[in-house]
Short mmCIF file of C-alpha atoms in Angstrom, two decimals:
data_model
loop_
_atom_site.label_atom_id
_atom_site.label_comp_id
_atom_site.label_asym_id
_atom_site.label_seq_id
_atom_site.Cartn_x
_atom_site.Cartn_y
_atom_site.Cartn_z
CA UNK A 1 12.62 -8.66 3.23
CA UNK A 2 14.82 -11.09 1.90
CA UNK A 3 13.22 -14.26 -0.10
CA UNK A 4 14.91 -17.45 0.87
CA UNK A 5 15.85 -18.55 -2.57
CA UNK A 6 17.44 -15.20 -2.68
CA UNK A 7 20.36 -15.84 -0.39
CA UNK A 8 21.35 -19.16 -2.88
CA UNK A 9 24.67 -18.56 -3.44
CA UNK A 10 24.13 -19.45 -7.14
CA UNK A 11 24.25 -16.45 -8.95
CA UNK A 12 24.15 -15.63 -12.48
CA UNK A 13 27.47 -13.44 -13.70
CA UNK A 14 26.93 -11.68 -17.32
CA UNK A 15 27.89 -9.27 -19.44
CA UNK A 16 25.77 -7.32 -21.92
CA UNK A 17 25.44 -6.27 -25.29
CA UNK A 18 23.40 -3.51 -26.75
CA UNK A 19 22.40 -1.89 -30.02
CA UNK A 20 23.95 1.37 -31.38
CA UNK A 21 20.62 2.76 -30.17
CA UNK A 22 20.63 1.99 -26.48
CA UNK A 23 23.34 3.75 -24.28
CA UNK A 24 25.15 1.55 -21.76
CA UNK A 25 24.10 1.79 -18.37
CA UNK A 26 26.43 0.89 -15.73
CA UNK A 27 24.94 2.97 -12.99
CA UNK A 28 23.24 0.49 -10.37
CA UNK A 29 21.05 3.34 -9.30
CA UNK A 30 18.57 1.21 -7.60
CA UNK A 31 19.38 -2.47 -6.69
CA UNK A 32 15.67 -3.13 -4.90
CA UNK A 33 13.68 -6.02 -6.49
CA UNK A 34 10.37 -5.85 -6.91
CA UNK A 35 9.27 -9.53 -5.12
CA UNK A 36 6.37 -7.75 -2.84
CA UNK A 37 3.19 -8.29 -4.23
CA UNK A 38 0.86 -4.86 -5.40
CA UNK A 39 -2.49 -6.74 -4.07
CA UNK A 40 -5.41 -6.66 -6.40
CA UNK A 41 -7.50 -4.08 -5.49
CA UNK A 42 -10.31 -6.75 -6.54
CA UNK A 43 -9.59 -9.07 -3.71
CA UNK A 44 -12.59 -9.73 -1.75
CA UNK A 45 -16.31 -11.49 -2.31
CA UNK A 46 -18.34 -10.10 -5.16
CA UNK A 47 -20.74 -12.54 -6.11
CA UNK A 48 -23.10 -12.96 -2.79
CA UNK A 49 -24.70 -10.24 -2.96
CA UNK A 50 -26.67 -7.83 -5.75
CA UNK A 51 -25.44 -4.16 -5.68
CA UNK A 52 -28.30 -2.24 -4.57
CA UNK A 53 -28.66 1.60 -2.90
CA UNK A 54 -27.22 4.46 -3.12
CA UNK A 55 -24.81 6.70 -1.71
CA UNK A 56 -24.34 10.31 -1.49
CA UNK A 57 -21.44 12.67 -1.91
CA UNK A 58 -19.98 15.67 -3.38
CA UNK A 59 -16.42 16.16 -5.10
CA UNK A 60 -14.09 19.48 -4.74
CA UNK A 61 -10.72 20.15 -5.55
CA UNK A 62 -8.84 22.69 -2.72
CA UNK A 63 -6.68 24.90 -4.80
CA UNK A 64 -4.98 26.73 -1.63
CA UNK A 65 -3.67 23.21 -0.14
CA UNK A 66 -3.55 20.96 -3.58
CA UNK A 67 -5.93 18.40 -2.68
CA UNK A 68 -8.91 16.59 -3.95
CA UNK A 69 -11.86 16.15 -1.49
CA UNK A 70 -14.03 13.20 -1.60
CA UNK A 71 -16.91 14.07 1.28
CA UNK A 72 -18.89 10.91 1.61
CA UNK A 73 -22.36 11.63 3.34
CA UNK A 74 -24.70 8.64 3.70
CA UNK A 75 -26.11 5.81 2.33
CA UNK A 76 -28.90 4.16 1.47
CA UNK A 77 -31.03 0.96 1.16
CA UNK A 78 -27.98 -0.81 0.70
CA UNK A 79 -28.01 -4.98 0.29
CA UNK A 80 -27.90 -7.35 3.17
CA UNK A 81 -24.96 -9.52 3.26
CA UNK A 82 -25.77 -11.67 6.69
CA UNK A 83 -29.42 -12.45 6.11
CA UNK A 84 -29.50 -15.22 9.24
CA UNK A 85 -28.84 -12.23 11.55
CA UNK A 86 -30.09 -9.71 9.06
CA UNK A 87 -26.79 -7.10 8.86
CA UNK A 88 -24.51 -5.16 6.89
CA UNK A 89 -21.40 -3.86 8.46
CA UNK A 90 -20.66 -1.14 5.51
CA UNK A 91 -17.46 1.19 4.78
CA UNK A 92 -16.82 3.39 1.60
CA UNK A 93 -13.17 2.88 -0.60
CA UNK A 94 -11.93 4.91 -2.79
CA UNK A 95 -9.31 4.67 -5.29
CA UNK A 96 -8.10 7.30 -8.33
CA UNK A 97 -7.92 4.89 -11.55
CA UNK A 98 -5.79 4.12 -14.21
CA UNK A 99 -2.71 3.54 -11.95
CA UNK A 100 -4.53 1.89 -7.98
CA UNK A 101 -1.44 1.55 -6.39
CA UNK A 102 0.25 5.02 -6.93
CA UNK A 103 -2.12 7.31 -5.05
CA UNK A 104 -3.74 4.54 -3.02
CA UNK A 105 -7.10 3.88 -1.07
CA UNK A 106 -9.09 5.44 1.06
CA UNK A 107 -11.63 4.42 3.33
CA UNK A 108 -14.21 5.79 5.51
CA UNK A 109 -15.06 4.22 8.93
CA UNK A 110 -16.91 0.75 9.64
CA UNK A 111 -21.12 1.25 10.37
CA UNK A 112 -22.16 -1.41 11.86
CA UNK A 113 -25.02 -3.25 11.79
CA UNK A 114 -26.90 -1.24 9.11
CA UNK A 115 -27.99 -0.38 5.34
CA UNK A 116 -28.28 3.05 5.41
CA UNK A 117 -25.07 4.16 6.96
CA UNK A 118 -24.11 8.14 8.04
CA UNK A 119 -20.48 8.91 7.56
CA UNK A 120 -19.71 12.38 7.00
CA UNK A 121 -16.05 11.91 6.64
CA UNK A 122 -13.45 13.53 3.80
CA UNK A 123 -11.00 11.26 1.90
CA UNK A 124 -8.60 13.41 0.88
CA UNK A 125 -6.47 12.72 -1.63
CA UNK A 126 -3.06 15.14 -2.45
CA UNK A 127 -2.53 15.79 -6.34
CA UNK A 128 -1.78 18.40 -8.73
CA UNK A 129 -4.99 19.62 -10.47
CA UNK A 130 -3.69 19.11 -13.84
CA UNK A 131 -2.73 15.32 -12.65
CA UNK A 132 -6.41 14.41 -11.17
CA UNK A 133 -7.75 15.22 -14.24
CA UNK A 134 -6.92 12.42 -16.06
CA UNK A 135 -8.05 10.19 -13.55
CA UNK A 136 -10.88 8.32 -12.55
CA UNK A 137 -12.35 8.01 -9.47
CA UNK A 138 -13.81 5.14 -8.41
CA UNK A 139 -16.13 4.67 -5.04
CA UNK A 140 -17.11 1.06 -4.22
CA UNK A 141 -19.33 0.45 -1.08
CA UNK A 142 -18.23 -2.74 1.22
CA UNK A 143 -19.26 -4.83 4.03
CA UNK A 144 -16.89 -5.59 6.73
CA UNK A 145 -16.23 -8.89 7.26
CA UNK A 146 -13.57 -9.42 10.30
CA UNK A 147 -11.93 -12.16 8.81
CA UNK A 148 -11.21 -10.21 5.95
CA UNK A 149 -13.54 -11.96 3.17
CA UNK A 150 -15.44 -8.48 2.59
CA UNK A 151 -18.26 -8.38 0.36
CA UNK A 152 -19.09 -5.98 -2.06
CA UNK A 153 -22.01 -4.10 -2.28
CA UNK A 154 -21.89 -1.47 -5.57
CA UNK A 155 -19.56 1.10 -7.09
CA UNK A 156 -19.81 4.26 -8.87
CA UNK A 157 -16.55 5.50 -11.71
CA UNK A 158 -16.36 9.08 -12.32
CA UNK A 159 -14.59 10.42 -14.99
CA UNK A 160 -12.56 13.44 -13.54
CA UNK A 161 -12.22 15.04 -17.01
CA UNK A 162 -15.57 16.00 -17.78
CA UNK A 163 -16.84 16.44 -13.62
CA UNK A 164 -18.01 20.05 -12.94
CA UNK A 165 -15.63 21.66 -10.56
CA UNK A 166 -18.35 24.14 -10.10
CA UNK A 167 -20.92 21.53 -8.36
CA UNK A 168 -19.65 20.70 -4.84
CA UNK A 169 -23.10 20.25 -3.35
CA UNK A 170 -23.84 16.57 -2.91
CA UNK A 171 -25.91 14.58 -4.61
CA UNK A 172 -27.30 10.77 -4.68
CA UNK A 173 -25.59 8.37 -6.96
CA UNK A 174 -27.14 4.53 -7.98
CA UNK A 175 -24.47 1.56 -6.87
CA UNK A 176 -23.67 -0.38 -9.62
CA UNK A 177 -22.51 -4.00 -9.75
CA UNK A 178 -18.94 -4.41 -10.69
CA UNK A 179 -17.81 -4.14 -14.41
CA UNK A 180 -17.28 -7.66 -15.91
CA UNK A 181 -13.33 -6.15 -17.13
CA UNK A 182 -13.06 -6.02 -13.37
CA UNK A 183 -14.47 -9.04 -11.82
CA UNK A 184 -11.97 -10.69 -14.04
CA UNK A 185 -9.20 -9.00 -12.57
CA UNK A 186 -8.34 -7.13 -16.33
CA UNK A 187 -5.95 -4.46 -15.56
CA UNK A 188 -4.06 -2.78 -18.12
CA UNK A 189 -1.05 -1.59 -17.88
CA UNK A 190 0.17 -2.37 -21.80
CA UNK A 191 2.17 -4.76 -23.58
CA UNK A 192 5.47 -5.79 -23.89
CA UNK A 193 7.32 -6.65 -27.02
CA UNK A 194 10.76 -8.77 -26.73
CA UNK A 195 12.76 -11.46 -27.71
CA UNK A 196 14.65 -14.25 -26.08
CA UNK A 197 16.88 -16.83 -26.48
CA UNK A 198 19.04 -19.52 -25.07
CA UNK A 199 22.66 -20.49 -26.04
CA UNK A 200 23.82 -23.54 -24.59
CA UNK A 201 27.67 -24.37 -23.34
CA UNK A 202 29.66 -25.06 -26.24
CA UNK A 203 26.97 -25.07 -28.85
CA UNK A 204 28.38 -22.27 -30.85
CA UNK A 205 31.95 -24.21 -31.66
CA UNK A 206 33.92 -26.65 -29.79
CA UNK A 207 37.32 -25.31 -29.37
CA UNK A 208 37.98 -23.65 -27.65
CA UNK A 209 34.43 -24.39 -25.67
CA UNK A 210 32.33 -21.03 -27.09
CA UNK A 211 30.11 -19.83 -25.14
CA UNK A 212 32.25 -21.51 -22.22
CA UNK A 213 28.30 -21.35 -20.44
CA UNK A 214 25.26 -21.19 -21.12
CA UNK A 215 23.33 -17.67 -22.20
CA UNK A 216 20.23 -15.80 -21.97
CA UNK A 217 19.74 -12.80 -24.56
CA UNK A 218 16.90 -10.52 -23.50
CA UNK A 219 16.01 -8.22 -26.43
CA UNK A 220 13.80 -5.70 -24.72
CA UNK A 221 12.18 -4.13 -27.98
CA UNK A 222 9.27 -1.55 -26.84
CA UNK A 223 6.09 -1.42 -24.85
CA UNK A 224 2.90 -0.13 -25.72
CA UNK A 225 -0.22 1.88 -23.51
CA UNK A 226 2.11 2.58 -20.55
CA UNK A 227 -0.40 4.06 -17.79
CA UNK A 228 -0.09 7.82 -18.39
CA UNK A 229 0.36 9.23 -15.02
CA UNK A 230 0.60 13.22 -16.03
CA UNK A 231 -0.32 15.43 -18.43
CA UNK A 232 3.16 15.26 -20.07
CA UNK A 233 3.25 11.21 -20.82
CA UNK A 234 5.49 9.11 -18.70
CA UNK A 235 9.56 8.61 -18.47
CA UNK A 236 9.87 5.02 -18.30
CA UNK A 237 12.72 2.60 -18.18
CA UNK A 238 12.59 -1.29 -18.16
CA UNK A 239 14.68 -3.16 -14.93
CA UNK A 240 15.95 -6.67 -15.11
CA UNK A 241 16.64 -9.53 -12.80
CA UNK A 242 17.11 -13.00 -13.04
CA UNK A 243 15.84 -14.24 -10.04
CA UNK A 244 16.63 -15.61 -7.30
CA UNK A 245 19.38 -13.00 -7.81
CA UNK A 246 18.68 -9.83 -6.55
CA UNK A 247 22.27 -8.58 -6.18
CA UNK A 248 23.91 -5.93 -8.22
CA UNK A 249 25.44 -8.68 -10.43
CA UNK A 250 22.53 -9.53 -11.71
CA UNK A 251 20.71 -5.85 -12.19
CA UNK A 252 20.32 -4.40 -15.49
CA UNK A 253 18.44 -1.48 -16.75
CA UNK A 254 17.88 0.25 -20.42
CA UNK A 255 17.84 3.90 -20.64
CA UNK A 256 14.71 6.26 -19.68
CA UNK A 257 12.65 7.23 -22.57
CA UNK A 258 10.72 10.27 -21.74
CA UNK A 259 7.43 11.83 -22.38
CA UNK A 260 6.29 8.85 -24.59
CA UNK A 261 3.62 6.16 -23.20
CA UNK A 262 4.75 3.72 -26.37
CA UNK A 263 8.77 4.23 -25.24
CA UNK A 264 11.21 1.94 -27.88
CA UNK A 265 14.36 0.57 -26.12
CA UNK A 266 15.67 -1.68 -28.80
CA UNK A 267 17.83 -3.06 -25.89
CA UNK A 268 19.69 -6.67 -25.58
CA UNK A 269 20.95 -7.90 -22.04
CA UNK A 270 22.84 -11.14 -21.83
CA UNK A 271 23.73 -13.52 -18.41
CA UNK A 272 25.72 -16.18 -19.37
CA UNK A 273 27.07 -18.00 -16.12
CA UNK A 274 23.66 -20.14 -17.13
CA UNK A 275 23.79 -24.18 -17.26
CA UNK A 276 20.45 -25.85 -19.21
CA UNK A 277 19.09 -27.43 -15.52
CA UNK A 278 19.24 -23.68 -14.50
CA UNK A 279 16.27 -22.81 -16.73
CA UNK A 280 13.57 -24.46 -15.02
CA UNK A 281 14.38 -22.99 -11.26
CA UNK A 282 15.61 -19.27 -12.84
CA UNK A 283 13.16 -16.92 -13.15
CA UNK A 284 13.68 -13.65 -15.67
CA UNK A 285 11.85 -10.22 -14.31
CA UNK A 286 11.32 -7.54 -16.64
CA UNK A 287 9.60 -4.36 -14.29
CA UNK A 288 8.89 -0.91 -15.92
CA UNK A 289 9.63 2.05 -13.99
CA UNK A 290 8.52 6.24 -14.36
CA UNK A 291 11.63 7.67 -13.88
CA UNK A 292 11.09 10.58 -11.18
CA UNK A 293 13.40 12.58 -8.75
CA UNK A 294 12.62 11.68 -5.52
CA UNK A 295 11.17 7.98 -6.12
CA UNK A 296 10.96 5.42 -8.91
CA UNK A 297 7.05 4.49 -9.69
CA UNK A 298 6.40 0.97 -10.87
CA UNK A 299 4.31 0.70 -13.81
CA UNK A 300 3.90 -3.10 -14.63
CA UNK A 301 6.44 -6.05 -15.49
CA UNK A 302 6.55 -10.10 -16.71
CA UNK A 303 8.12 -13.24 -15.41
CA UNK A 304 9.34 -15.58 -17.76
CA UNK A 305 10.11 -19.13 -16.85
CA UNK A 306 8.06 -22.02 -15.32
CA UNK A 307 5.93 -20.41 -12.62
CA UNK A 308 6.03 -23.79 -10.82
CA UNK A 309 6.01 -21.76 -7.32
CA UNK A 310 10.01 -23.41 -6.54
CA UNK A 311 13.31 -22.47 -7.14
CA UNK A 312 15.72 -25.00 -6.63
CA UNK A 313 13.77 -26.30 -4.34
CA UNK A 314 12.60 -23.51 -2.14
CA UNK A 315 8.45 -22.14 -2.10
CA UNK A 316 8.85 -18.59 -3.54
CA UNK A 317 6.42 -16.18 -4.41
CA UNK A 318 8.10 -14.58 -7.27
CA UNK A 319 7.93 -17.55 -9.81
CA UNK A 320 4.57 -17.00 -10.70
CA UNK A 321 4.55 -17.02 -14.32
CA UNK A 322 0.62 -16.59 -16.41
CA UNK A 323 -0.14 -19.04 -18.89
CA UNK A 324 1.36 -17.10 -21.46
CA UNK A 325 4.50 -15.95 -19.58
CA UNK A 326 5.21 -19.82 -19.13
CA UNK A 327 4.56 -20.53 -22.73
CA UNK A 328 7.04 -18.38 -24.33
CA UNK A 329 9.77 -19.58 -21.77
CA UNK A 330 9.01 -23.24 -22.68
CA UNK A 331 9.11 -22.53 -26.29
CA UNK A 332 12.96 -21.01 -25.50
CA UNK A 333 14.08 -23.86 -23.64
CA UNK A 334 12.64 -26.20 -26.79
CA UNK A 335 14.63 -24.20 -29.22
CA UNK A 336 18.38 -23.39 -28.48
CA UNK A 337 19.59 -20.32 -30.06
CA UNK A 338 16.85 -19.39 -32.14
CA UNK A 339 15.05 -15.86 -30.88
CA UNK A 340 11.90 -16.71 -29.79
CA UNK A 341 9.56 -13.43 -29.95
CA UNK A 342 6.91 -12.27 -27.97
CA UNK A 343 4.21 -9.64 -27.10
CA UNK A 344 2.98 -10.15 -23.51
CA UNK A 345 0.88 -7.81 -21.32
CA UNK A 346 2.10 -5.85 -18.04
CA UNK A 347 0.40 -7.14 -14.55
CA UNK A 348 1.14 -5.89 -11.26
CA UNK A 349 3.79 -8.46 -9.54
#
């Protein structure tokens, strides 16, 4: 799906520069952007009601068939969200933490009208043993609302590490209101460190006009707390765009650092093609990848430039810049060709 602002026939052209220590990659292995949003698995109502209740379930791993078996059971005493008609219409979610997206959610069916729902259902979840086991699981209870504003009603995190694979009987767990880190959306995925700066048309000698355009460097130097998804670390690589360019011409990528969570890249890309009006409708994407065989897995990434929500005029989703992602573009456009550094945390695009 194509972004409007993406078929602009403005693009940026460039060339690229990069330290002794970076190899130069000229293989456009994957050209897709990431512009679709990963949605926040804390979208939804969680102040109405108090988490109250229990629920009850039992864990198992299936060694024969590689799968992990959440069998959800009942419920009970949960909270009442619609008070005036006196109802809960509850369903149980489950997601494996640190990484939501990767392995996804499940969810049981809808109960309606009632606070101590029966399910007996499996969510079954395929993964390597070794993999689960540094994972989380965490089981939230919900009411279904069917225009989509659900509300929550508790949750229960379960550190897969220590769990006794021996105990698959189930057993009655309290719901617990959601952790603070997580009503406020925190979601770690680590921390960027780079530089950046702009080089105006002609600003580096007159004759002849040097650069003949304007330039963006993008010194990519490491990142920090990647989300270890196995055992063995994580082989990551860092992607580049400069939106609303999504063609090859303006893909870049640094090399793959494997097995290392804190990868150094120590990598410089440079567009030129740039005039100074371009800044403030141009939007730089910087999206980490785990390198694997059969499919690239996003990990986190930034946007630098003004998140205004436009691009030359156009309503886009992509330019959606935080606070500090905004900041540190500003501070480049205020200060031609002087780096400008920065350390600024991964978030799910």
């Amino acid at each position: 799906e194509s972004d409007t602002a993406s078929e602009i026939s403005f693009q940026f052209s460039r060339h690229k520069k990069t330290p002794s220590t970076g190899s130069h990659s000229s293989d456009m292995a994957s050209v897709s952007s990431v512009s679709g949003s990963v949605l926040s698995v804390y979208s939804g109502d969680f102040g109405s009601v108090d988490a109250q209740g229990t629920v009850e379930f039992a864990l198992d791993y299936d060694e024969k068939n590689r799968e992990f078996q959440v069998h959800v059971s009942q419920c009970k005493d949960l909270a009442v969200v619609d008070e005036k008609k006196g109802r809960s219409d509850p369903y149980v979610k489950t997601y494996l933490l640190p990484d939501k997206a990767r392995m996804g959610k499940r969810k049981t069916s809808v109960k309606k009208r009632t606070v101590n729902p029966i399910y007996n259902e499996v969510l079954r979840y395929k993964i390597e043993k070794m993999v689960l086991l540094i994972q989380k699981l965490n089981l939230s209870v919900w009411h279904n609302d069917p225009l989509g504003r659900n509300s929550f009603l508790g949750e229960i995190e379960i550190d897969l590490a220590s769990w006794d694979w021996s105990n698959r009987k189930l057993n009655w767990y309290p719901l617990k209101p959601r952790s603070l880190s997580a009503v406020n959306g925190v979601d770690h995925r680590g921390v960027m460190s780079l530089s950046i700066k702009y080089v105006p048309p002609g600003s580096l000698g007159k004759w002849p006009k040097n650069p003949p355009s304007g330039e963006v460097h993008i010194w990519v130097k490491d990142v920090k707390d990647l989300l270890q998804l196995r055992p063995s670390g994580v082989d990551s690589f860092v992607k580049c765009y400069v939106l609303p360019d999504t063609s090859k011409k303006s893909y870049q990528k640094t090399r793959v650092i494997k097995r290392d969570t804190n990868p150094v890249f120590n990598h410089t890309i440079v567009y030129d093609g740039f005039h100074t009006e371009d800044l403030k409708d141009a939007c730089v994407e910087l999206t980490v990848w785990d390198h694997e065989k059969l499919t690239n897995h996003f990990l986190g990434g930034i946007r630098l430039g003004l998140g205004t929500g436009l691009s030359y005029g156009i309503s886009v989703d992509w330019m959606d810049s935080t606070q500090e992602e905004v900041a540190f573009w500003q501070e480049m456009m205020l200060a031609a060709n002087e780096w400008i550094e920065g350390l600024l945390p991964l978030r799910s695009l």
